[in-house]
Short mmCIF file of C-alpha atoms in Angstrom, two decimals:
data_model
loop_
_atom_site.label_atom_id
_atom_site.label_comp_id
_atom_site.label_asym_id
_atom_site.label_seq_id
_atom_site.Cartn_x
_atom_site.Cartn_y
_atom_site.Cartn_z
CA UNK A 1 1.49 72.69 -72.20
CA UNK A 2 1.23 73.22 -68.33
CA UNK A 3 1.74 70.22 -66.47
CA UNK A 4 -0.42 71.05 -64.09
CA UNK A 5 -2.98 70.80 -66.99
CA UNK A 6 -1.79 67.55 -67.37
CA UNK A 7 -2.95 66.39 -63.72
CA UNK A 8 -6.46 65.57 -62.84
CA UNK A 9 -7.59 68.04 -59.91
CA UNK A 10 -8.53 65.08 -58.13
CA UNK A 11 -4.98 63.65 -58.12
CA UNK A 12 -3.47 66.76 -56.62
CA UNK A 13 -4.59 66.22 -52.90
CA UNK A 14 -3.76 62.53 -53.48
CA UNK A 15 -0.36 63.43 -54.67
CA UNK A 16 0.31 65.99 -51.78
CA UNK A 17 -0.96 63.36 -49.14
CA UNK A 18 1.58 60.97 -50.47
CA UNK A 19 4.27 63.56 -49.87
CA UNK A 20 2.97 64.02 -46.31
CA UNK A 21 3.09 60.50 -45.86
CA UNK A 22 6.74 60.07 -47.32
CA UNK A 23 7.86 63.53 -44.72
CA UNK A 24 5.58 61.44 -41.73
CA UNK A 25 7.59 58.26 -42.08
CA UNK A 26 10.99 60.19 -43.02
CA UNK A 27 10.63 61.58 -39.47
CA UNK A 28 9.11 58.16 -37.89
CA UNK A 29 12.22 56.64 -39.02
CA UNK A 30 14.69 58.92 -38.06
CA UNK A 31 12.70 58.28 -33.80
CA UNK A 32 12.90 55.13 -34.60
CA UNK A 33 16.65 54.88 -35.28
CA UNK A 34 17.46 57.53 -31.88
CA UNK A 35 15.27 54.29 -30.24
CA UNK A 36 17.09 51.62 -31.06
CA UNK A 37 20.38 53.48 -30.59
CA UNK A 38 19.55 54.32 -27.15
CA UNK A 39 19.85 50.37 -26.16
CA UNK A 40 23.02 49.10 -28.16
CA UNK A 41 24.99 50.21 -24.94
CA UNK A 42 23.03 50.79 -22.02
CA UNK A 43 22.54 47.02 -21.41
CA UNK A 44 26.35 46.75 -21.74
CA UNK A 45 27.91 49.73 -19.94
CA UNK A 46 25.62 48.65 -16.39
CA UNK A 47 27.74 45.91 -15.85
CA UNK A 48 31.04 47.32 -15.45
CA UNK A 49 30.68 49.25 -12.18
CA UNK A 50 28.83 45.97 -10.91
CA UNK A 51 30.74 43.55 -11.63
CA UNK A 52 32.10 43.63 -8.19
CA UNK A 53 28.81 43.13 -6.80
CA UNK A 54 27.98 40.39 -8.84
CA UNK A 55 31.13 38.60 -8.47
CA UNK A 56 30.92 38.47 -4.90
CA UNK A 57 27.42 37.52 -4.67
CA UNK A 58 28.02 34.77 -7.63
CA UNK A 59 31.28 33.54 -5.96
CA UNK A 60 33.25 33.66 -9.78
CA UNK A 61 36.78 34.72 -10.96
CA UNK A 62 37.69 37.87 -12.18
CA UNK A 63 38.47 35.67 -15.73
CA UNK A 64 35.24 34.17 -15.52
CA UNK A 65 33.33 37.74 -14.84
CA UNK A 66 35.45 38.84 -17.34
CA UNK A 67 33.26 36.74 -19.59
CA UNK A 68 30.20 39.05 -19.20
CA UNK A 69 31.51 41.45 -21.16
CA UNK A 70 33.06 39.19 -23.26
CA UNK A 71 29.89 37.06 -24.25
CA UNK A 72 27.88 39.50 -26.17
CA UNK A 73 30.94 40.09 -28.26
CA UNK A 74 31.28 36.22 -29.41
CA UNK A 75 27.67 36.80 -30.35
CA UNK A 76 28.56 39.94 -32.32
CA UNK A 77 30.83 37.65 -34.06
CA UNK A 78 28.76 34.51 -34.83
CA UNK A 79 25.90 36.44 -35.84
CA UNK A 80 27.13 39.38 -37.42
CA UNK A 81 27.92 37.79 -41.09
CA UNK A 82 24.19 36.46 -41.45
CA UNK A 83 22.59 39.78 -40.62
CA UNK A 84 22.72 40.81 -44.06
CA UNK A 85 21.07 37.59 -45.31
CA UNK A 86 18.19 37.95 -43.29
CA UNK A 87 17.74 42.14 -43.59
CA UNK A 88 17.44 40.71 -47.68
CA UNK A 89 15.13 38.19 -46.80
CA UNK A 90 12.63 39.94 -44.49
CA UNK A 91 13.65 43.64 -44.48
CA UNK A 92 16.22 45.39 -42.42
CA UNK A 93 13.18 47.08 -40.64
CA UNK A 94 11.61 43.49 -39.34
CA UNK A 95 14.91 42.18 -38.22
CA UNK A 96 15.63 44.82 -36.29
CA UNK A 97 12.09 44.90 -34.60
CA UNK A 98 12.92 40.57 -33.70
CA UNK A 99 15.96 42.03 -32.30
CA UNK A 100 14.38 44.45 -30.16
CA UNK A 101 12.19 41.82 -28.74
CA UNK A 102 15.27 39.42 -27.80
CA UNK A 103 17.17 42.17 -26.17
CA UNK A 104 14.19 42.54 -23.89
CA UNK A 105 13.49 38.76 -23.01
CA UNK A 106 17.90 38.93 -22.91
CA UNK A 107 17.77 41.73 -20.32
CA UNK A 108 14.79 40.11 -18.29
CA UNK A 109 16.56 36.66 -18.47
CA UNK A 110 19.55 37.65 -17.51
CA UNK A 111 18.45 39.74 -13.65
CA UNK A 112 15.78 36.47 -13.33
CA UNK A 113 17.78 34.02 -11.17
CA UNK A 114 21.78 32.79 -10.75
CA UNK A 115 24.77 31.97 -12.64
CA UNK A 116 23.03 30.23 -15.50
CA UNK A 117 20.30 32.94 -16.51
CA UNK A 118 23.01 35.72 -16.10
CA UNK A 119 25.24 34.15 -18.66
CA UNK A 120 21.89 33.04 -21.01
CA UNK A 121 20.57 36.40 -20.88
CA UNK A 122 23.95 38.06 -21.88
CA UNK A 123 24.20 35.75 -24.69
CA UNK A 124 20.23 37.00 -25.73
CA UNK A 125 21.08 40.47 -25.62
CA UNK A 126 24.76 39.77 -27.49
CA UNK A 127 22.61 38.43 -30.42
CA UNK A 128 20.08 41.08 -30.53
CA UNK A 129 22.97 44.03 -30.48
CA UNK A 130 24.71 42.05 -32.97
CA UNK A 131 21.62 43.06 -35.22
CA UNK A 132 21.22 46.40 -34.52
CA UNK A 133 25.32 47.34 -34.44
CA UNK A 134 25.09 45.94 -38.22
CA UNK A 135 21.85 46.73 -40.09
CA UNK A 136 21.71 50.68 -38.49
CA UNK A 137 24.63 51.64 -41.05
CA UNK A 138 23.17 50.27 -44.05
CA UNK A 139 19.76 50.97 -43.14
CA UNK A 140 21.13 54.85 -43.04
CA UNK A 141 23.19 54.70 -46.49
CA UNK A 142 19.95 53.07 -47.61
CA UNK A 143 17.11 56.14 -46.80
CA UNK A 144 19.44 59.06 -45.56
CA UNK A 145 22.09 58.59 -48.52
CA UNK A 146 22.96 62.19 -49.06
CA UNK A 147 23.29 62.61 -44.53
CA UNK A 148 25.31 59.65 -43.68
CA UNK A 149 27.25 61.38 -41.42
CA UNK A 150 24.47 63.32 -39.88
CA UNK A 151 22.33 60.25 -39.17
CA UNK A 152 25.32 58.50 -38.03
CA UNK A 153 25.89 61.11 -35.42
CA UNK A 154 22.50 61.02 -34.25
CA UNK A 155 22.48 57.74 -33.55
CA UNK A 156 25.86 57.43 -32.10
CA UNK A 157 25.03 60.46 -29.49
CA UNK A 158 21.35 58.44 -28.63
CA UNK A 159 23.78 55.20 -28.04
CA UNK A 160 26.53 56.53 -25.97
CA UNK A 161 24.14 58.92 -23.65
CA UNK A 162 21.75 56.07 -22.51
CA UNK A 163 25.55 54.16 -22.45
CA UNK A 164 26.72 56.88 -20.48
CA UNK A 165 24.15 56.98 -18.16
CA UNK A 166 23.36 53.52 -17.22
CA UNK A 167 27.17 53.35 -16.05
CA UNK A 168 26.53 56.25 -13.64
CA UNK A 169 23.37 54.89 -12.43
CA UNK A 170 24.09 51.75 -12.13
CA UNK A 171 25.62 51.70 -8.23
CA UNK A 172 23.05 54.11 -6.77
CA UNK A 173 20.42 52.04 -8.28
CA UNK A 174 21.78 48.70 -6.96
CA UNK A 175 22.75 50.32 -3.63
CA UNK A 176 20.62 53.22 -2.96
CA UNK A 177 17.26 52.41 -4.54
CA UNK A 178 17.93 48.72 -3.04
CA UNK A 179 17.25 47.56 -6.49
CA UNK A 180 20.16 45.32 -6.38
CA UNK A 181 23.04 44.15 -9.35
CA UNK A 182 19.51 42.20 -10.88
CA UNK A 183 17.15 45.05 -10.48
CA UNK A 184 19.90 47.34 -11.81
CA UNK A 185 20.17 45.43 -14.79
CA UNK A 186 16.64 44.49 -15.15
CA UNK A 187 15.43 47.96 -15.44
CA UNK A 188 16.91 48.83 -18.98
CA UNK A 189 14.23 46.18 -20.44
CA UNK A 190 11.80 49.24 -19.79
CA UNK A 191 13.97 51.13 -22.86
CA UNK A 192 14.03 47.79 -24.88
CA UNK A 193 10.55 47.05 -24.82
CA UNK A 194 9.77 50.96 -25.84
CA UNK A 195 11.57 50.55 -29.09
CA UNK A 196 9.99 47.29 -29.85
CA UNK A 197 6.93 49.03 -29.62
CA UNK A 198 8.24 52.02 -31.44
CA UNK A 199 9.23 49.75 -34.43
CA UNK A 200 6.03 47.53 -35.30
CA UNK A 201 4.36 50.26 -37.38
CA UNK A 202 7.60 50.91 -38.91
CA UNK A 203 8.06 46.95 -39.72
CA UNK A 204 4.60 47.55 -41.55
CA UNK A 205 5.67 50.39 -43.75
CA UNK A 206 9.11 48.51 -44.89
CA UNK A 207 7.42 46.61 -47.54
CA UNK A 208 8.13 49.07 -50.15
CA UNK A 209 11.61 49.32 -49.52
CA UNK A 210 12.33 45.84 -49.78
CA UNK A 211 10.63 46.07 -52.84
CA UNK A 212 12.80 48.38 -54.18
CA UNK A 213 15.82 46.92 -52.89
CA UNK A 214 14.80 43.51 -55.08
CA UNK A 215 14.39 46.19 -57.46
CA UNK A 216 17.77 47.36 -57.75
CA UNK A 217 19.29 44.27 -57.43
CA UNK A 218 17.67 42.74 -60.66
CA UNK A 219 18.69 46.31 -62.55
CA UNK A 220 22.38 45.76 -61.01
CA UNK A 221 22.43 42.08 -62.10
CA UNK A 222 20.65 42.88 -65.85
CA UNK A 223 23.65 45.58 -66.07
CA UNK A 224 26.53 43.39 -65.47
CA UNK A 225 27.51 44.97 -62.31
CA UNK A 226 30.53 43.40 -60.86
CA UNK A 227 29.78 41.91 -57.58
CA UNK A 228 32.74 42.00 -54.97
CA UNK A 229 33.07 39.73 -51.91
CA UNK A 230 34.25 41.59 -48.99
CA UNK A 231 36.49 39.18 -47.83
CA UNK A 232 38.73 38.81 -50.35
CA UNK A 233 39.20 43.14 -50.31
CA UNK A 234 42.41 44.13 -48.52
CA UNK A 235 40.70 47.13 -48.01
CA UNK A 236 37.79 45.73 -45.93
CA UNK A 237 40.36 43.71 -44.06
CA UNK A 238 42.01 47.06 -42.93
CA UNK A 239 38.70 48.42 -42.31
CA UNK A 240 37.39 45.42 -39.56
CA UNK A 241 41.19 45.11 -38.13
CA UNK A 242 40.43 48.91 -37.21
CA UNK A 243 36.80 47.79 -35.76
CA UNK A 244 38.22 44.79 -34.05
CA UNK A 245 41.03 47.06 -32.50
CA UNK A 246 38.90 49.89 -31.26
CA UNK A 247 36.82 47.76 -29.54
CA UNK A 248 38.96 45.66 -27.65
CA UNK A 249 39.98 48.62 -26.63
CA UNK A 250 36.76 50.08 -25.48
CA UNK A 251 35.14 47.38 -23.80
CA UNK A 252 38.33 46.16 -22.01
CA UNK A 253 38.76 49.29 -20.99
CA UNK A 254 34.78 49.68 -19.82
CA UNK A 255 35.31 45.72 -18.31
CA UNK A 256 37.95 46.90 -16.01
CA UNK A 257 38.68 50.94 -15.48
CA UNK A 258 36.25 50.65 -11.70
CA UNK A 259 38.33 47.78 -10.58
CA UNK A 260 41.59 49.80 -11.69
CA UNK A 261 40.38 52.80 -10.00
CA UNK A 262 39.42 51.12 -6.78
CA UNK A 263 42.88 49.57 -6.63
CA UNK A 264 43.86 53.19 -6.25
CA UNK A 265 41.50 54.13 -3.44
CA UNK A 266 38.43 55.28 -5.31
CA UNK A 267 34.99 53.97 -4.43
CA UNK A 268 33.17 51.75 -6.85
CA UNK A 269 30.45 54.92 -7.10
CA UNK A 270 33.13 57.37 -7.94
CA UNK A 271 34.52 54.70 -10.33
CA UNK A 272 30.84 54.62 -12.00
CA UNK A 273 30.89 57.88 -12.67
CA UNK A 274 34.35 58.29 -13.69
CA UNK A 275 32.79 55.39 -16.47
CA UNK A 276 29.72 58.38 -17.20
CA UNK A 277 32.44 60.51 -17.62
CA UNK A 278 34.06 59.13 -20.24
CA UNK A 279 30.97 57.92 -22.57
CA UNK A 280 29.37 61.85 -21.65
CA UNK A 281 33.00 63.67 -23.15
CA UNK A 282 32.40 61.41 -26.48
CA UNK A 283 29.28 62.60 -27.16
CA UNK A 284 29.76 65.60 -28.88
CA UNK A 285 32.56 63.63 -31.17
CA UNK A 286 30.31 60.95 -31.95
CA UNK A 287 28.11 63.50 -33.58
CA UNK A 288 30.99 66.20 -34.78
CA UNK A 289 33.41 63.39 -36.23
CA UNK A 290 31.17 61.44 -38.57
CA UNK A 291 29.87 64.88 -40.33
CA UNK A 292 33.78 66.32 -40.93
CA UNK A 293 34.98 62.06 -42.06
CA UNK A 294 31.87 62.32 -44.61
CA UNK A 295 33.60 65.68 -45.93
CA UNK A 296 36.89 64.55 -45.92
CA UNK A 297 38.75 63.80 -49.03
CA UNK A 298 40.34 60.90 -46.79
CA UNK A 299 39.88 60.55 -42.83
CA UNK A 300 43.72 59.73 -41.99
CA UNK A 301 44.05 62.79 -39.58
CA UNK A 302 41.21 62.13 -37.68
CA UNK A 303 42.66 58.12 -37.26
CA UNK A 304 46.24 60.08 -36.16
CA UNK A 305 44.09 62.21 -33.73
CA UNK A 306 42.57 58.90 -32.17
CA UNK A 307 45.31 57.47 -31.37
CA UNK A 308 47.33 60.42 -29.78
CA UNK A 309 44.79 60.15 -27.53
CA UNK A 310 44.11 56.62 -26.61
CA UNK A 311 47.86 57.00 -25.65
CA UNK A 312 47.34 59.96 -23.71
CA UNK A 313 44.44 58.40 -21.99
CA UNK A 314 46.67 55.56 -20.85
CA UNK A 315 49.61 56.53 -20.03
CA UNK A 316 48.34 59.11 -18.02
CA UNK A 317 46.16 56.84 -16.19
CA UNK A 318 49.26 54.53 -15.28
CA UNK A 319 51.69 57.46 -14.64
CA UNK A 320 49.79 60.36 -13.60
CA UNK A 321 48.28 61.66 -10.52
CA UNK A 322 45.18 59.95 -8.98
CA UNK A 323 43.81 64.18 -8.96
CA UNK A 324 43.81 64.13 -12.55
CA UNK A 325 42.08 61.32 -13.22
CA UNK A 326 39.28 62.59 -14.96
CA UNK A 327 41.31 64.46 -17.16
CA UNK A 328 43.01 60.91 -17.98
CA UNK A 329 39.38 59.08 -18.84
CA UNK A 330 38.44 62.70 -20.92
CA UNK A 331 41.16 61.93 -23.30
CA UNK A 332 40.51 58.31 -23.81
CA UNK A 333 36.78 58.92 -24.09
CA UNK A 334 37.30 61.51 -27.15
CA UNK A 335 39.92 58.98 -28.48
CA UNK A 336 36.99 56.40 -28.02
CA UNK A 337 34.51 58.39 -29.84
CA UNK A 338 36.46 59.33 -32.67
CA UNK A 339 37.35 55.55 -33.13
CA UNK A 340 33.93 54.41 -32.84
CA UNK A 341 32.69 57.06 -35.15
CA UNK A 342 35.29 56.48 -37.99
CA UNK A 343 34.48 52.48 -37.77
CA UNK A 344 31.03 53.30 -38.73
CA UNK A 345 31.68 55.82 -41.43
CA UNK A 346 34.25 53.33 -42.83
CA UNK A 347 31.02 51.07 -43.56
CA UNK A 348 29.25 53.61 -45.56
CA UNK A 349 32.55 55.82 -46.72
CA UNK A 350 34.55 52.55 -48.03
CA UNK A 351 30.96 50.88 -49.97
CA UNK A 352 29.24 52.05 -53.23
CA UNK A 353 25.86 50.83 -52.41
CA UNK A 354 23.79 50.05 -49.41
CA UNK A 355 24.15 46.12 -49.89
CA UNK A 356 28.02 45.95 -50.09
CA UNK A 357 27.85 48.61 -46.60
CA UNK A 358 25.77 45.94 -45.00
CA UNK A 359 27.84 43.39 -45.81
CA UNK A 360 31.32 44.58 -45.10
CA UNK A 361 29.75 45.91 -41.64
CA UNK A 362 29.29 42.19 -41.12
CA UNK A 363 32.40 41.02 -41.42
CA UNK A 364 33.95 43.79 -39.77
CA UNK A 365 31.79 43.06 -37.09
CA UNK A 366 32.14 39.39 -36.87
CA UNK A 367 35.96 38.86 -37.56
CA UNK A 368 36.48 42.46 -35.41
CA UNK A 369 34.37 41.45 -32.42
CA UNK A 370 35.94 38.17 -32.24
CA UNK A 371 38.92 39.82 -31.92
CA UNK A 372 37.59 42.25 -29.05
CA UNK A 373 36.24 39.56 -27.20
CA UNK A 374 39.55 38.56 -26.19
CA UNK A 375 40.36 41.66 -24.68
CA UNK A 376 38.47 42.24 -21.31
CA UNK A 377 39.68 38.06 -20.67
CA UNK A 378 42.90 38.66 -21.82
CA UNK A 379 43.37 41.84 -19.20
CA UNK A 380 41.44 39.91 -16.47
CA UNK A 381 44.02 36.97 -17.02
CA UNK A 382 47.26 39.37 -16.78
CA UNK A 383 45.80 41.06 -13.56
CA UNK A 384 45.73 37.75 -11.93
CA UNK A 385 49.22 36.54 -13.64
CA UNK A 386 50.87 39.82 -12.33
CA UNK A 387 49.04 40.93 -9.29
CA UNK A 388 49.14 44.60 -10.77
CA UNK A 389 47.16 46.88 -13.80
CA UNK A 390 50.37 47.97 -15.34
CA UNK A 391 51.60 45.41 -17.72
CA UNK A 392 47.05 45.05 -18.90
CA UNK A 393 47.39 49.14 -19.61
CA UNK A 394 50.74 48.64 -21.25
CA UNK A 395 48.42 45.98 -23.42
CA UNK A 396 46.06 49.06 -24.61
CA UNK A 397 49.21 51.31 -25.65
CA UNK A 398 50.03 48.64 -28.08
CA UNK A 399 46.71 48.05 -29.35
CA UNK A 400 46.66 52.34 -29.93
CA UNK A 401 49.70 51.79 -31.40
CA UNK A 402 48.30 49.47 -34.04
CA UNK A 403 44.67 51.09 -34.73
CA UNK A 404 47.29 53.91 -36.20
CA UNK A 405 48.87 51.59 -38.69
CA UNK A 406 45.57 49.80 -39.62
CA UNK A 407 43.75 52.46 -39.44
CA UNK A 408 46.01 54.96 -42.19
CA UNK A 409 44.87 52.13 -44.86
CA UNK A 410 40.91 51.84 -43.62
CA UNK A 411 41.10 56.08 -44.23
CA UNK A 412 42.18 56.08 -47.60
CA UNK A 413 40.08 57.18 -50.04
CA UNK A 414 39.06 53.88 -51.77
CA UNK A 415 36.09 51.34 -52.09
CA UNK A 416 36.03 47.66 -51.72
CA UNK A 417 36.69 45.94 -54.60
CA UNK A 418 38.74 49.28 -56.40
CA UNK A 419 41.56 48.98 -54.42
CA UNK A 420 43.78 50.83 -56.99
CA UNK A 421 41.74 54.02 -56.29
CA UNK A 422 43.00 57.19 -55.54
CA UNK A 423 44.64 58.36 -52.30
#
């Protein structure tokens, strides 16, 4: 028999609208994502080229303004391992619609008065980003399972463009718009507050999925399926040591590179820029990269190519000619994006199910950030010890050094809990 026989003509339109419905909120989501992308960095990348600025008019140390950049990255760390708890308990989608609304009071808070409210603020906006940078994997190995890599791009390109420009911007805001360092920073709030509007009628349409979430995990637990805790894999170890490595990297690196290139002559404008740069020549690999990994049998060249280029990036920066110094922050921006890129396949690439992604991007996030939010201190502390940048950028060359041995074991092609898988 037909089985369109077999269906009631009055079910037909109903069925078809439910397929419109599923394409409507397929493409909702996908806006949404690109939204809340757009301000993991933005609030971030401003303060580098102003930290000048704000450490004149605050009267603090260069260990202490360090700590703005450092901040959010304790909160990446403290909060990170409970963001899967709550994405089971509420839904990923309402969790990351609370975190869009803290990021905003964060950025508001922190451009509202002195000392105390910047610090506050930066904390706020740490927690909120800690979130985002955790649930946006799983939620994508969750609803886009068969374009991981393409959904990863996406929303890697929407975070490193609004990164990329609020580091140009930032100056000619402060200075030329006579916004000031709190303006400056206050302004991204505008972007925040969009995607927390952008996200409530998505928070209303999650209900489903967390049904089927509970869903699966009765049918995994009636099965017998063996559940693994991350933190006893050596393979999810490997996996945050890269995370933790890449971004000490990048955000001592971000922290720092305008006061390094003012040391050398440059103005803290062209310094900005030179910090646009870098974030605009890893754009295309933060979409490229994450669509060859998810093809890859296992990603080892791609960690190799990373760190030939981190090393280029340096050395060339503390060797080479002032005239080629956007040629120096080229290299270590497509060395950043191919790290950043491959620490967020790893999540998805290294898990069998969207649980077990969520959860090892936790504790690669929490145990990894902790360890990046030593870095921009750390090279704040060895400029003042030595009075110079060289022995600080001698500190990234070893950390390169090292993402290349973690990372050959976080490329392999295994999952968490089968470490005896194949090569």
């Amino acid at each position: 028999m037909n089985t369109r026989e077999m269906t009631p003509p009055e079910e037909l339109p109903l069925a078809r609208q439910d397929q419109d419905t599923a394409r409507t909120a397929g493409w909702l989501l996908i806006v949404g994502i690109l939204f809340i992308g757009a301000v993991l960095r933005a609030p971030l990348t401003s303060v580098g080229p102003l930290i000048g600025t704000i450490k004149g008019d605050l009267g603090i140390s260069n260990t202490l303004a360090g700590t703005l950049t450092t901040l959010p990255l304790l909160m990446f760390a403290v909060i990170s391992p409970f963001a899967p708890k709550w994405a089971r308990k509420y839904g990923i989608e309402a969790v990351l619609l609370a975190a869009a609304a803290i990021l905003t009071v964060g950025i508001l808070l922190r451009s509202a008065s002195g000392a105390g409210t910047l610090f506050l603020g930066t904390a706020l906006l740490g927690v909120a980003i800690a979130l985002c940078n955790v649930l946006l994997p799983s939620l994508i190995k969750r609803d886009f399972p068969a374009r991981i890599g393409l959904m990863t791009g996406v929303y890697s390109v929407s975070m490193n463009l609004s990164g990329a420009a609020a580091s140009g911007i930032s100056v000619p805001a402060a200075s030329g718009l006579g916004l000031g360092w709190k303006g400056a920073l206050g302004a991204w709030a505008a972007l925040s507050l969009f995607a927390l509007l952008f996200w409530l009628p998505l928070v209303t349409g999650s209900r489903k999925a967390r049904q089927r979430a509970r869903v699966s995990a009765v049918s995994a637990n009636i099965s017998g399926e063996k559940v693994v805790s991350v933190w006893k894999s050596p393979l999810a170890w490997k996996v945050t040591l890269f995370m933790g490595l890449q971004s000490t990297f990048f955000y001592a690196f971000v922290a720092w590179l305008p006061a390094i290139l003012n040391t050398r002559g440059l103005s803290a404008e062209y310094a900005g820029w030179m910090l646009s740069l870098m974030q605009l020549a890893l754009l295309p690999i933060t979409f490229v990269v994450p669509i060859l990994a998810a093809r890859m049998a296992n990603q080892r060249f791609l960690v190799t190519l990373t760190c030939v280029l981190f090393l280029a990036g340096i050395l060339g920066l503390l060797l080479g000619s002032t005239a080629l110094v956007p040629l120096w922050i080229i290299l270590a921006g497509i060395g950043g994006g191919c790290a950043f890129s491959l620490a967020m396949m790893f999540f998805s690439l290294r898990t069998r199910s969207a649980q077990q992604s969520a959860e090892l991007s936790g504790m690669a996030q929490s145990f990894g950030y902790l360890l990046a939010a030593a870095g921009p201190i750390l090279f704040g502390f060895l400029h003042d010890t030595t009075g110079g940048w060289t022995t600080p950028l001698l500190l990234l060359a070893v950390i390169a050094v090292l993402l290349f041995v973690v990372g050959q074991g976080a490329a392999a092609n295994r999952f968490v809990g089968e470490e005896r898988g194949a090569e």
